[in-house]
Amino acid sequence: GCGPGNPFFSTDTGAVLRAAEINADAILLAKNVDGVYSDDPAKNPDAVKFDEITYDEMLELASMGAQVLHNRSVELAKSYNVRLEVLSSFTGNPGTIVKEAAKKVEKTYITGIAQDKKIARFALVGLEDVPGVAYKLFNLLAKDKINVDMIIQSLGHDERKDIIFTVADKDSMACARLLDENKDVLKYDHMDINTGVSKVSIVGAGMLENAGVAAKMFEALYQAHINIHMISTSEIKVSVLIDKEDSDRAVRVIHNIFFQ
């Protein structure tokens, strides 16, 4: 195990590495929660605890703000095929098993909802509508080790276009400074920065086999009169960018439509 009750491993990652070294099939990770939930159980009494989830689902949840496990520890567990079990260091109740394939809660199709309020939205307006502009922009950011998440490029108009993207708020000042210093290189008209945004995401391997999951999420937001600024999707994830003041309410209404 790893956590408050185990002095031998200071991190989940260290525990997983040790388990891999001794060819262990599984490892118990003791936490202050008794498993992985569909939402934060401290905020939502209707949150559902899962018996099992997949490595990929746990990776997505960890990377989007869920605090149960560090994403690096999950990556290592998947690489070495070490099964994880998250359980409480206080109650000893059965926890959540993280493994390659997992059984699903009937009719939900999604495993969890996460929100990330520590982001900033950048818009570069009036870029040249020519090949190589996106490369110049994102290569510049990559060289400065600024990680970009959601990206939208507008349709070209009057030989100009806009590119909108998000970064972690800890990188926002460095990003703004870098873009300002390179305005003549990138040739944009002006830059707009919005830190009053949040990313809310649903995660679930069940999306692959079930149509309409994203539409159901959008329906919940529409009924709550919550406006969507950006949308990003992958095989097992749908993320939306919304106003930060709507973030907690968005998680609640999305959870309600899937789990109640």
Tab-separated table of N, CA and C in Angstrom, residues 53 148 160 184 186 194 217:
chain	number	residue	atom	x	y	z
A	53	ILE	N	-12.474	0.557	-12.907
A	53	ILE	CA	-12.374	1.437	-14.061
A	53	ILE	C	-11.106	1.047	-14.824
A	148	VAL	N	-0.245	23.127	-24.405
A	148	VAL	CA	-1.533	23.616	-24.913
A	148	VAL	C	-2.556	22.498	-24.851
A	160	ARG	N	-7.567	36.404	-43.319
A	160	ARG	CA	-7.140	36.366	-41.913
A	160	ARG	C	-7.895	35.241	-41.206
A	184	ASP	N	5.387	40.425	-34.086
A	184	ASP	CA	5.821	40.697	-35.456
A	184	ASP	C	6.085	39.408	-36.236
A	186	LEU	N	4.531	36.377	-35.579
A	186	LEU	CA	3.253	35.683	-35.779
A	186	LEU	C	2.268	36.510	-36.607
A	194	ASN	N	-8.562	35.287	-21.370
A	194	ASN	CA	-9.681	35.142	-20.435
A	194	ASN	C	-9.311	34.089	-19.393
A	217	MET	N	-24.737	15.315	-22.712
A	217	MET	CA	-24.005	16.308	-21.920
A	217	MET	C	-24.428	17.721	-22.314
